[in-house]
């Protein structure tokens, strides 16, 4: 097996992402990506088992970028409560700023359901950041949750549902161009469910 070539791997991912910005995943073949890179499809198979693995690797890159944004935004908060709110806002804003990319990550790219559990865990990097923040709030007596992992997962999935309905124009018409107002309500509801009053 050949030694990994990080430069070529990045070139392949960049080419695939460029195509994903223009077409649906099922419309793209390995040969299309190879042509974009000016290499053969065989070269790509040295690094990725199939296009699903390649696209999942791109999805993971996007999630890691999002997670960095979440952590940076959270760090600006002076209290753990404000850090959690900042983290949630960062997730929401990134999705609205990168609509095509987030739609791909959250629904367009096939889930990596047949990989080892330790690799699967990598796809929940944003959830784990949120879980860590919520556990700290509980430790400080500022929040309540019998299952922080579940409550953060519910937040991520529920907020994504709100974001998706705005992006796909499935929500009330007045929110099609005002997604922040639409999602602010959901964020407030979730915060009210975990944060203790007068804390």
Coordinates of C-alpha atoms in Angstrom, one line a residue:
X1 CA 0.0 0.0 0.0
X2 CA 1.4 3.4 -1.0
X3 CA 2.3 6.0 1.6
X4 CA -0.5 8.6 2.1
X5 CA -0.1 11.8 0.1
X6 CA -1.8 14.5 2.2
X7 CA -1.6 17.0 -0.6
X8 CA -3.3 14.7 -3.1
X9 CA -5.9 13.7 -0.5
X10 CA -6.8 17.4 0.1
X11 CA -6.9 17.9 -3.7
X12 CA -9.4 15.0 -4.1
X13 CA -11.5 16.4 -1.2
X14 CA -11.5 19.9 -2.6
X15 CA -12.5 18.6 -6.1
X16 CA -15.3 16.5 -4.6
X17 CA -16.6 19.4 -2.5
X18 CA -16.6 21.7 -5.5
X19 CA -18.8 19.1 -7.4
X20 CA -21.0 18.7 -4.3
X21 CA -21.7 22.4 -4.3
X22 CA -23.2 22.0 -7.8
X23 CA -24.7 18.5 -7.9
X24 CA -26.4 16.0 -5.6
X25 CA -24.1 13.2 -4.3
X26 CA -25.8 10.5 -6.5
X27 CA -25.1 12.6 -9.6
X28 CA -21.3 12.5 -9.0
X29 CA -19.0 9.5 -9.8
X30 CA -15.4 8.8 -9.0
X31 CA -14.5 9.5 -12.6
X32 CA -16.0 13.0 -12.3
X33 CA -13.9 13.7 -9.3
X34 CA -10.8 12.2 -10.9
X35 CA -11.4 14.4 -14.0
X36 CA -11.7 17.5 -11.8
X37 CA -8.3 16.5 -10.2
X38 CA -6.7 15.5 -13.5
X39 CA -5.9 12.1 -12.1
X40 CA -7.3 8.6 -12.6
X41 CA -10.1 7.2 -10.5
X42 CA -7.7 4.4 -9.4
X43 CA -5.7 7.1 -7.6
X44 CA -8.7 8.0 -5.6
X45 CA -9.4 4.4 -4.6
X46 CA -6.0 4.2 -3.0
X47 CA -7.3 6.6 -0.4
X48 CA -11.1 6.1 -0.3
X49 CA -12.9 2.8 -0.5
X50 CA -15.8 4.4 -2.5
X51 CA -17.4 7.7 -3.0
X52 CA -19.6 7.4 0.1
X53 CA -16.4 7.2 2.2
X54 CA -14.9 10.2 0.4
X55 CA -18.1 12.2 0.9
X56 CA -18.2 11.1 4.6
X57 CA -14.7 12.3 5.0
X58 CA -15.7 15.7 3.6
X59 CA -18.7 15.8 5.9
X60 CA -16.4 15.1 8.9
X61 CA -14.1 18.0 7.8
X62 CA -17.2 20.3 7.8
X63 CA -18.3 19.1 11.2
X64 CA -14.8 19.7 12.6
X65 CA -14.8 23.3 11.2
X66 CA -18.2 23.8 12.6
X67 CA -17.0 22.5 16.0
X68 CA -14.1 24.9 16.0
X69 CA -16.6 27.8 15.4
X70 CA -18.8 26.5 18.2
X71 CA -15.8 26.3 20.7
X72 CA -14.5 29.7 19.7
X73 CA -17.9 31.4 20.1
X74 CA -18.5 29.6 23.4
X75 CA -15.2 30.8 24.8
X76 CA -16.4 34.4 24.4
X77 CA -19.1 33.8 27.1
X78 CA -18.2 35.0 30.6
X79 CA -20.5 32.5 32.3
X80 CA -21.2 28.8 31.4
X81 CA -24.8 29.8 30.6
X82 CA -23.6 32.4 28.1
X83 CA -21.1 29.9 26.7
X84 CA -23.9 27.4 26.0
X85 CA -26.0 30.1 24.3
X86 CA -23.1 31.3 22.3
X87 CA -22.3 27.7 21.2
X88 CA -25.9 27.2 20.1
X89 CA -26.0 30.5 18.2
X90 CA -22.7 29.5 16.4
X91 CA -24.2 26.3 15.2
X92 CA -27.3 28.0 14.0
X93 CA -25.4 30.9 12.3
X94 CA -22.9 28.6 10.5
X95 CA -25.8 26.6 9.0
X96 CA -27.5 29.8 7.7
X97 CA -24.1 31.1 6.4
X98 CA -23.3 27.8 4.6
X99 CA -26.7 26.5 3.5
X100 CA -25.6 24.1 0.8
X101 CA -22.8 22.6 2.9
X102 CA -25.0 22.1 6.0
X103 CA -27.8 20.5 3.9
X104 CA -25.2 18.1 2.5
X105 CA -23.8 17.2 5.9
X106 CA -27.1 16.8 7.6
X107 CA -29.1 15.1 4.9
X108 CA -27.4 14.8 1.5
X109 CA -24.4 12.7 2.3
X110 CA -25.1 9.1 3.2
X111 CA -24.6 8.4 6.9
X112 CA -21.6 6.4 7.9
X113 CA -23.6 3.6 9.5
X114 CA -21.3 0.7 8.7
X115 CA -18.1 2.0 10.3
X116 CA -16.6 1.0 13.7
X117 CA -18.1 2.8 16.7
X118 CA -14.9 4.7 17.5
X119 CA -15.0 6.2 14.0
X120 CA -18.7 6.9 14.2
X121 CA -18.1 8.9 17.4
X122 CA -16.1 11.4 15.3
X123 CA -19.3 12.5 13.6
X124 CA -20.7 13.6 16.9
X125 CA -17.9 16.1 17.7
X126 CA -20.3 19.1 17.9
X127 CA -22.7 17.2 20.2
X128 CA -19.8 16.2 22.5
X129 CA -18.8 19.9 22.8
X130 CA -22.3 20.8 23.7
X131 CA -22.6 17.9 26.2
X132 CA -19.4 19.0 27.9
X133 CA -20.7 22.6 28.3
X134 CA -24.1 21.3 29.6
X135 CA -22.4 19.0 32.2
X136 CA -20.4 22.0 33.4
X137 CA -23.5 24.0 33.8
X138 CA -25.1 21.2 35.8
X139 CA -22.0 20.9 38.0
X140 CA -22.2 24.6 38.7
X141 CA -25.9 24.2 39.7
X142 CA -27.1 26.4 36.8
X143 CA -28.8 23.7 34.7
X144 CA -30.7 20.4 35.1
X145 CA -30.7 17.3 33.0
X146 CA -31.0 13.6 33.8
X147 CA -29.3 12.8 30.5
X148 CA -27.1 15.6 29.1
X149 CA -26.1 13.6 26.0
X150 CA -29.8 13.1 25.1
X151 CA -30.7 16.7 25.8
X152 CA -27.9 18.0 23.6
X153 CA -28.8 15.6 20.9
X154 CA -32.4 16.8 21.1
X155 CA -31.2 20.4 20.8
X156 CA -29.0 19.6 17.7
X157 CA -31.7 17.6 16.0
X158 CA -34.6 20.0 16.8
X159 CA -32.7 23.1 15.9
X160 CA -31.6 21.5 12.7
X161 CA -35.2 20.7 11.9
X162 CA -36.1 24.4 12.3
X163 CA -33.1 25.5 10.2
X164 CA -33.9 22.9 7.5
X165 CA -37.6 24.1 7.3
X166 CA -36.3 27.7 6.7
X167 CA -33.7 26.7 4.1
X168 CA -36.2 24.5 2.2
X169 CA -39.0 27.1 2.7
X170 CA -41.2 24.7 4.5
X171 CA -42.0 27.0 7.5
X172 CA -44.4 29.9 7.6
X173 CA -43.7 32.3 4.7
X174 CA -42.8 35.2 6.9
X175 CA -39.7 33.3 8.2
X176 CA -38.3 32.3 4.8
X177 CA -35.9 35.3 5.0
X178 CA -35.9 35.6 8.7
X179 CA -34.6 32.3 10.0
X180 CA -32.9 33.8 13.0
X181 CA -36.2 34.9 14.5
X182 CA -37.7 31.5 13.7
X183 CA -34.9 29.6 15.4
X184 CA -34.5 32.0 18.3
X185 CA -37.8 30.8 19.6
X186 CA -36.7 27.1 19.6
X187 CA -33.4 28.1 21.2
X188 CA -35.2 29.9 24.0
X189 CA -37.6 27.0 24.6
X190 CA -34.6 24.6 24.9
X191 CA -32.7 26.9 27.2
X192 CA -35.8 27.3 29.4
X193 CA -36.0 23.5 29.7
X194 CA -32.5 23.0 31.0
X195 CA -31.5 26.2 32.8
X196 CA -32.7 26.7 36.3
X197 CA -34.7 29.9 37.0
X198 CA -33.0 32.9 38.7
X199 CA -29.5 31.3 38.3

